[in-house]
Short mmCIF file of C-alpha atoms and ligand atoms in Angstrom, two decimals:
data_model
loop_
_atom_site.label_atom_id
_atom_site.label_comp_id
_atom_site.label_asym_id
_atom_site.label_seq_id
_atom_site.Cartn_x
_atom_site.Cartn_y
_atom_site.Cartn_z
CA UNK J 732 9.15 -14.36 29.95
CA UNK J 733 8.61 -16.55 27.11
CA UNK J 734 5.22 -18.76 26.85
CA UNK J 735 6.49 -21.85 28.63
CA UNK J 736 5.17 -24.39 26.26
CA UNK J 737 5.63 -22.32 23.44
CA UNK J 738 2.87 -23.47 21.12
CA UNK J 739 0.13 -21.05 20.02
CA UNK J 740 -2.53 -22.76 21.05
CA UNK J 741 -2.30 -21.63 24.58
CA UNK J 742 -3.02 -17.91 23.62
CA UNK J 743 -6.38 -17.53 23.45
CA UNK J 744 -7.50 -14.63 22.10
CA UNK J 745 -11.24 -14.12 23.94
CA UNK J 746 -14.33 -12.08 21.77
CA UNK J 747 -13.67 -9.21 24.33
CA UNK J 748 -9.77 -8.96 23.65
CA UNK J 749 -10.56 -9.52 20.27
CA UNK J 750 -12.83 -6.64 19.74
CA UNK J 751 -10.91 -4.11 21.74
CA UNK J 752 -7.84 -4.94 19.48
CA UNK J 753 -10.36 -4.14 16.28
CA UNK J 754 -11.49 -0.76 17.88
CA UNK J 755 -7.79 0.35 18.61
CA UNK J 756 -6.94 -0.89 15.03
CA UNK J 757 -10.08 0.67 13.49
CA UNK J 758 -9.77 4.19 15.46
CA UNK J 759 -6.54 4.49 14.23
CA UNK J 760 -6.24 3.02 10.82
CA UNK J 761 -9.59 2.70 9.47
CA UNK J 762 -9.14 -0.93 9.24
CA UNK J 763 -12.54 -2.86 10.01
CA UNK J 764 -12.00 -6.34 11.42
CA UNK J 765 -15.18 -7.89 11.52
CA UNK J 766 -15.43 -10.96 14.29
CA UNK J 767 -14.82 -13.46 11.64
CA UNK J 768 -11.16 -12.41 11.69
CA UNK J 769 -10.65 -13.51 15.43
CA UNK J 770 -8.36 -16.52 14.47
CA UNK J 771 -6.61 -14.43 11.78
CA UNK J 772 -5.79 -11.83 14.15
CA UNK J 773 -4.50 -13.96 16.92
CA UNK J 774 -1.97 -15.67 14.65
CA UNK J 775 -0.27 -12.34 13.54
CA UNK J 776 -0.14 -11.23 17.43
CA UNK J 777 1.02 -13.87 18.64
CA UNK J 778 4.77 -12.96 17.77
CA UNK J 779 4.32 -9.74 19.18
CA UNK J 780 2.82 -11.02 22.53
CA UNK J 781 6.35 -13.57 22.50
CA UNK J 782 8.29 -10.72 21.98
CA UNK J 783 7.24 -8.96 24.76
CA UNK J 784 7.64 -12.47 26.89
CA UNK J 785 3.22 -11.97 27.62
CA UNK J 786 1.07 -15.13 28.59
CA UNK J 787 -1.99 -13.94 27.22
CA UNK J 788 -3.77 -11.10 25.32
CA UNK J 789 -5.38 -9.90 28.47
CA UNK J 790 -2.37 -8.31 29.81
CA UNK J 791 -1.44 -7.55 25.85
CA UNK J 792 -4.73 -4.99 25.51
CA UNK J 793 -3.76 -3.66 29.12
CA UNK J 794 -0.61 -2.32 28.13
CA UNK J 795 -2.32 -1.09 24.44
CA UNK J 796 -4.61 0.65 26.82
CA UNK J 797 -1.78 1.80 28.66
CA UNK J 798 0.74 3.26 26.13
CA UNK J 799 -0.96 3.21 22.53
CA UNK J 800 1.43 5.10 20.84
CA UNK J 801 4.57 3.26 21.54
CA UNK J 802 2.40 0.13 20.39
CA UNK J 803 0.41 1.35 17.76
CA UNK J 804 3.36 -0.11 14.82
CA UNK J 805 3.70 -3.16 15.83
CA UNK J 806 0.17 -3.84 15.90
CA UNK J 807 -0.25 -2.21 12.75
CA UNK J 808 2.79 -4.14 11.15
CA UNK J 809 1.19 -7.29 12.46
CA UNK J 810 -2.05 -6.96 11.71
CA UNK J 811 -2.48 -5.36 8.17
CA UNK J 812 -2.35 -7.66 4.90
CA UNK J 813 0.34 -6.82 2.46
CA UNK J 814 -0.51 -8.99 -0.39
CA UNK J 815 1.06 -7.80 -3.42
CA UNK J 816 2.36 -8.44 -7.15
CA UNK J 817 4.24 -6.62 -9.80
CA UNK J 818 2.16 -5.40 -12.40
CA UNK J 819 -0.97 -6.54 -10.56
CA UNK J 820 -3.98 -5.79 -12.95
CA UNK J 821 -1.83 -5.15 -16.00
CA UNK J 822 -4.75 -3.31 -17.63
CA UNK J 823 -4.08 -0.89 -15.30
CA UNK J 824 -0.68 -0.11 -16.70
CA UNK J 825 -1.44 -0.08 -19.99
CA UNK J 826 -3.66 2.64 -19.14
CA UNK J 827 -0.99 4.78 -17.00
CA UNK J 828 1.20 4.49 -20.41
CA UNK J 829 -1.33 5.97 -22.48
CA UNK J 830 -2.03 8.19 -20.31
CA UNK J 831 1.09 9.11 -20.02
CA UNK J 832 2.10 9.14 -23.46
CA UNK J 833 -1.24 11.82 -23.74
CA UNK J 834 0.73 14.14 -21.07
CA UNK J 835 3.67 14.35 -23.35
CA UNK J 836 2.04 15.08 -26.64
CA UNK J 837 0.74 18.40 -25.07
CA UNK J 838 2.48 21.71 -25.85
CA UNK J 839 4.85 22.36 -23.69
CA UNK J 840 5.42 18.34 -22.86
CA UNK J 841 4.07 17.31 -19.17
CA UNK J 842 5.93 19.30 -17.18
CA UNK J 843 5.73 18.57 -13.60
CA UNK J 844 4.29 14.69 -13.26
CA UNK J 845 3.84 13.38 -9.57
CA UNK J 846 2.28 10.06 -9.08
CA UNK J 847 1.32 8.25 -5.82
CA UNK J 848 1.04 4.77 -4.93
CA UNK J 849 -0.92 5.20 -1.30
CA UNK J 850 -0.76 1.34 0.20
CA UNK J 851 2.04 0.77 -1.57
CA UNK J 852 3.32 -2.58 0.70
CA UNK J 853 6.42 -4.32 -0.38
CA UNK J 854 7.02 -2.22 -3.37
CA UNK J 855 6.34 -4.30 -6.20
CA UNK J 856 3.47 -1.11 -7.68
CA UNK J 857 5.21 1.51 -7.52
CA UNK J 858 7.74 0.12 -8.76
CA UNK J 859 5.38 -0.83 -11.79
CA UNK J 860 5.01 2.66 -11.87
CA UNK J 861 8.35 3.56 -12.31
CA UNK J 862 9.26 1.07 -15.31
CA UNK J 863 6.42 2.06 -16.81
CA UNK J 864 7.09 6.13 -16.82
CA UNK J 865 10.18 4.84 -17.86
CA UNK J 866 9.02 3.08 -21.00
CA UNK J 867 6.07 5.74 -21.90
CA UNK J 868 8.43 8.93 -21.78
CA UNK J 869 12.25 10.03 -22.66
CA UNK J 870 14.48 11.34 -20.23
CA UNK J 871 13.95 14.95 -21.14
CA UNK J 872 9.62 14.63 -21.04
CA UNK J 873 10.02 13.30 -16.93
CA UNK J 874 12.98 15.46 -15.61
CA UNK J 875 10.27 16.83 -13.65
CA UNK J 876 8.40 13.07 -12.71
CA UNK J 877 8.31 11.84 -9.37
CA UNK J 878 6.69 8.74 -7.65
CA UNK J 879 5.53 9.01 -4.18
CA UNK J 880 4.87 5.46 -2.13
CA UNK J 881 3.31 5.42 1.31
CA UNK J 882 1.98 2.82 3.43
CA UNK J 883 0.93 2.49 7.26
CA UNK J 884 3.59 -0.30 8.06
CA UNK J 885 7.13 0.30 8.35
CA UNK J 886 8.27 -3.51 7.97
CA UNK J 887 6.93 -3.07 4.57
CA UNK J 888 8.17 -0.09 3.65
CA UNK J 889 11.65 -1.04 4.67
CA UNK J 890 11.59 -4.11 2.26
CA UNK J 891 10.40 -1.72 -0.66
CA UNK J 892 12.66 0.57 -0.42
CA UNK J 893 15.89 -2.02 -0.50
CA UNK J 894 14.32 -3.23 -3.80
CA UNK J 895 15.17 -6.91 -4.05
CA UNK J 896 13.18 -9.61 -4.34
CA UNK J 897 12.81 -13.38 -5.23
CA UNK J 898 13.53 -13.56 -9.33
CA UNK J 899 10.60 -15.66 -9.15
CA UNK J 900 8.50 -12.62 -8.68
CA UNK J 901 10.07 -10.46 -11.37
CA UNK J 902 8.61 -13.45 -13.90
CA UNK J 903 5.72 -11.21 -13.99
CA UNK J 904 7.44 -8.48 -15.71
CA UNK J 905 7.40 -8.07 -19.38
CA UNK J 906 10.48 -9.88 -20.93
CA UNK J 907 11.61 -6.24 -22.11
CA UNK J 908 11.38 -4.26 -18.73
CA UNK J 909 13.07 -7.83 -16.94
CA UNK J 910 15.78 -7.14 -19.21
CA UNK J 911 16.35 -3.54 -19.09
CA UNK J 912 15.38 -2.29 -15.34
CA UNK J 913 16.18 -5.89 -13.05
CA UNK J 914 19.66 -7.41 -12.18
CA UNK J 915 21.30 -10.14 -12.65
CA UNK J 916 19.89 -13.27 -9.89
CA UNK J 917 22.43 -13.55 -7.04
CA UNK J 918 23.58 -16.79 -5.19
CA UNK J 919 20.31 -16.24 -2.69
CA UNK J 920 17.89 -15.97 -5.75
CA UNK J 921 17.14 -12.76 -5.61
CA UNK J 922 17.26 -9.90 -7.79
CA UNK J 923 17.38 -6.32 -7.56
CA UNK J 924 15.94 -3.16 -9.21
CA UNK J 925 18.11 -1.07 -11.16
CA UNK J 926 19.03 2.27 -9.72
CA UNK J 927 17.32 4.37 -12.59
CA UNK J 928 14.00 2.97 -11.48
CA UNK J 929 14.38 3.11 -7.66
CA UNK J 930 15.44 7.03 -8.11
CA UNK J 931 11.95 7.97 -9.58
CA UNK J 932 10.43 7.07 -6.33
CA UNK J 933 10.27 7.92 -2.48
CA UNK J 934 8.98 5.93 -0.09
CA UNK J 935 7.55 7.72 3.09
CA UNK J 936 5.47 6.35 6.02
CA UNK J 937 2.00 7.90 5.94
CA UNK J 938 -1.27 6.76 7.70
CA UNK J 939 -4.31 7.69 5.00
CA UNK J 940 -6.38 8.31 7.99
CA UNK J 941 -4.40 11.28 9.08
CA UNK J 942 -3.46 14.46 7.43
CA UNK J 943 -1.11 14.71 4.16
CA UNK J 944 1.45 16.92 4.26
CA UNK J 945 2.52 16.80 0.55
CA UNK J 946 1.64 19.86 -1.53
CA UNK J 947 0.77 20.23 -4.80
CA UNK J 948 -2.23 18.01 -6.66
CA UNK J 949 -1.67 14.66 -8.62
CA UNK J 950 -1.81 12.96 -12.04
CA UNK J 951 -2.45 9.99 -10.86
CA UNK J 952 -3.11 7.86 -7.96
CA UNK J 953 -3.27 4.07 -7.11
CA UNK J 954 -5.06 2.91 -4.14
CA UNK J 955 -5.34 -0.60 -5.06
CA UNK J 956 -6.65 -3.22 -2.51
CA UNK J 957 -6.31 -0.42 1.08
CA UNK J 958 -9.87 0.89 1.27
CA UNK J 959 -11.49 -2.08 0.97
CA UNK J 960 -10.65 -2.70 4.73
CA UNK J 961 -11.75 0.68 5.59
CA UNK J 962 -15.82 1.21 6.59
CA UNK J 963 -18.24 3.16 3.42
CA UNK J 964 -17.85 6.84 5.26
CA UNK J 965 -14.41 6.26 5.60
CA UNK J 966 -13.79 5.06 2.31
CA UNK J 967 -16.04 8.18 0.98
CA UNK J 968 -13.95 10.45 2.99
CA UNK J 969 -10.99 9.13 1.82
CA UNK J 970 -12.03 9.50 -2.22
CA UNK J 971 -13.01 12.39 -1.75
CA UNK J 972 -9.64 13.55 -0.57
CA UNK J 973 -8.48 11.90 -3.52
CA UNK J 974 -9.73 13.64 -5.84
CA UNK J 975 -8.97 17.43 -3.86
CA UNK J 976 -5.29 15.45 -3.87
CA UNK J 977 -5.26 15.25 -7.95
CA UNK J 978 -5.62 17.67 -11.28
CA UNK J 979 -8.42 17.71 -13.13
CA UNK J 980 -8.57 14.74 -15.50
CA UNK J 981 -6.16 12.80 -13.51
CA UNK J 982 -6.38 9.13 -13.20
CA UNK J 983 -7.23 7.10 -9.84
CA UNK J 984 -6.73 3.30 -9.30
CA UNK J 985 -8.76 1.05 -7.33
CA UNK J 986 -8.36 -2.81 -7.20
CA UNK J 987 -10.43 -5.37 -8.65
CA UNK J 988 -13.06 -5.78 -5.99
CA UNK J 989 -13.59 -1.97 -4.89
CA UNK J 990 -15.40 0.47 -7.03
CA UNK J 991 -16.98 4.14 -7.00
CA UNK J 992 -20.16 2.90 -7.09
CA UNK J 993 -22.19 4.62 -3.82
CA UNK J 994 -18.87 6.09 -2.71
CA UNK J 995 -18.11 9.69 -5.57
CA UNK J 996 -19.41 11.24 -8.16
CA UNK J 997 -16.33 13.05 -8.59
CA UNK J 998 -15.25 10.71 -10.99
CA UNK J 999 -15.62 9.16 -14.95
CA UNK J 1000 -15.17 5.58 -15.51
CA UNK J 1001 -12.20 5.51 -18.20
CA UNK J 1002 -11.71 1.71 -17.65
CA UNK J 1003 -12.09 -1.43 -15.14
CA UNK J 1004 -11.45 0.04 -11.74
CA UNK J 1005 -9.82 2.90 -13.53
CA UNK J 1006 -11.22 6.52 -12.68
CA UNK J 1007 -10.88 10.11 -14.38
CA UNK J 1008 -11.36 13.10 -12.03
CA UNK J 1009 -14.20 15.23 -13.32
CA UNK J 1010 -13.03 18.97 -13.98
C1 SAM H 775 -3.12 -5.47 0.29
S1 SAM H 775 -1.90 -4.22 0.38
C2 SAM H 775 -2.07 -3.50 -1.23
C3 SAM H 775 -0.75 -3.27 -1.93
C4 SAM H 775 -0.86 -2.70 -3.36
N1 SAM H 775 -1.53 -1.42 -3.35
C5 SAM H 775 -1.56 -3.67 -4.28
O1 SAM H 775 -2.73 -3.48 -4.62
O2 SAM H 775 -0.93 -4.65 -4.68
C6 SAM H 775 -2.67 -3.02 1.44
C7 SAM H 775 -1.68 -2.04 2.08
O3 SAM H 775 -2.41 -0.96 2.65
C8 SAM H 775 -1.74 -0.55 3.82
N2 SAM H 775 -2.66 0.21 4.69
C9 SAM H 775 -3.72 -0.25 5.40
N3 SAM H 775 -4.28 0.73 6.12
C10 SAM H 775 -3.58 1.87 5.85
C11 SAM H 775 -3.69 3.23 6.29
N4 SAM H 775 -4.62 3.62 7.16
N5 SAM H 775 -2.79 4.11 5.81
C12 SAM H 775 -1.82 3.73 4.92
N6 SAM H 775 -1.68 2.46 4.48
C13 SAM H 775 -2.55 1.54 4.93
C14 SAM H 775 -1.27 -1.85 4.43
O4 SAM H 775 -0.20 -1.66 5.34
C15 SAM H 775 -0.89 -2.66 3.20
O5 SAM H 775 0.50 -2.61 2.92
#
């Protein structure tokens, strides 16, 4: 039954709920939600808790406790931030087109490319990837290119994969690529990616914290703005994977506030955030 005042106010989330919610979420995502998120938390479960027509959060972690697996997604949908941008930390790009470009100038061209965007929310990065491949390389240097895009959340990963968005957020692509890889803006204001772009790329689900089935290493990697939730020994574990995951010399991403620093040695600085894998 639905709350039956409605409001949010009357779902209290107490320090004990609270912090059994953060060790479900942390056990099974490597999310780390320190106290200080309390309030944050109980506005994104709130929903949920409606949904399932529960008074309070009590009875909520009683039936996480009871059945975690059938919950664990919409917790995880609820609960994990999904900020993201097109061509977020353009630097970045810049340096996956050079890099790029230094693939194809090899004898024998670049062969087999495979990039991954691990975290990759709504879509807008890998999709940054993608128009960027496109622009670095002709047709005949990535016949063999391929993006992979996980993330945790399936809401998310549903909205990436139909690939349309508000035209206000394509204003952050260069003129040239708004031109040549985005639709017109329909009657809803939205626009949509073109078809050559969304090809280069498959979206999966894929929890980081678990094991990866995908075979074969890397050339590059982003994992922008994901660990930074995660604890230091999960974070190392998790770079350290990374760089098994890609070839020598390939390139992993970070976002602006995470770095290397105490967490691989695996790894040459090549630019801000930007990381080389040591042979
Ligand atoms: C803030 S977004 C970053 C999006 C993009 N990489 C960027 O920098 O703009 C973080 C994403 O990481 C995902 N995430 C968090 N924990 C994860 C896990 N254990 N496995 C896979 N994805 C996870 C979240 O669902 C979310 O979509």
């Amino acid at each position: 039954m639905a709350h039956p005042h409605g409001t949010d106010e009357l779902y209290a989330l107490g320090l004990k709920e609270f912090r059994f919610l953060s060790a479900f979420l942390s056990a099974h995502t490597g999310i780390v939600l320190p106290d200080s998120k309390r309030e944050m938390v109980r506005g994104r479960m709130v929903k949920r808790l409606r949904a399932l027509g529960l008074d309070d959060f009590k009875d909520y972690c009683a039936l996480l406790d009871a059945d975690p697996d059938a919950e664990l997604e919409h917790v995880v949908n609820a609960i994990t931030t999904n900020i993201t941008q097109f061509f977020r930390e353009p630097h970045h790009f810049t340096l996956l087109a050079a890099d790029l470009k230094r693939l194809a100038a090899r004898p024998g061209g670049p062969g087999r490319l495979r990039l991954w965007s691990a975290g990759c929310s709504t879509g807008e990065e890998p999709y940054s990837m993608a128009m960027t491949l496109m622009d670095s390389l002709s047709p005949a240097q990535r016949r063999d290119a391929l993006i992979l895009a996980t993330d945790i959340d399936t809401s998310v990963l549903e909205r990436a994969a139909r690939g349309r968005y508000p035209a206000k957020a394509a204003e952050r692509l260069p003129a040239g690529y708004r031109r040549r890889f985005i639709g017109a803006e329909d009657e809803d204001g939205r626009i949509e990616i073109a078809e050559e772009v969304r090809a280069a790329i498959r979206f999966r689900r894929l929890n980081l914290l678990d094991s990866w089935p995908m075979k074969g290493l890397f050339d590059v990697i982003f994992c922008r703005n994901v660990a930074i939730y995660f604890d230091k020994p999960t974070q190392r574990a998790l770079v350290d994977r990374y760089a098994n995951s890609l070839k020598p010399g390939g390139l992993l991403f970070l976002g602006h506030a995470e770095s290397l620093i105490g967490v691989s040695e695996r790894f040459d600085v090549v630019g801000k955030t930007a990381y080389r894998r040591l042979p």
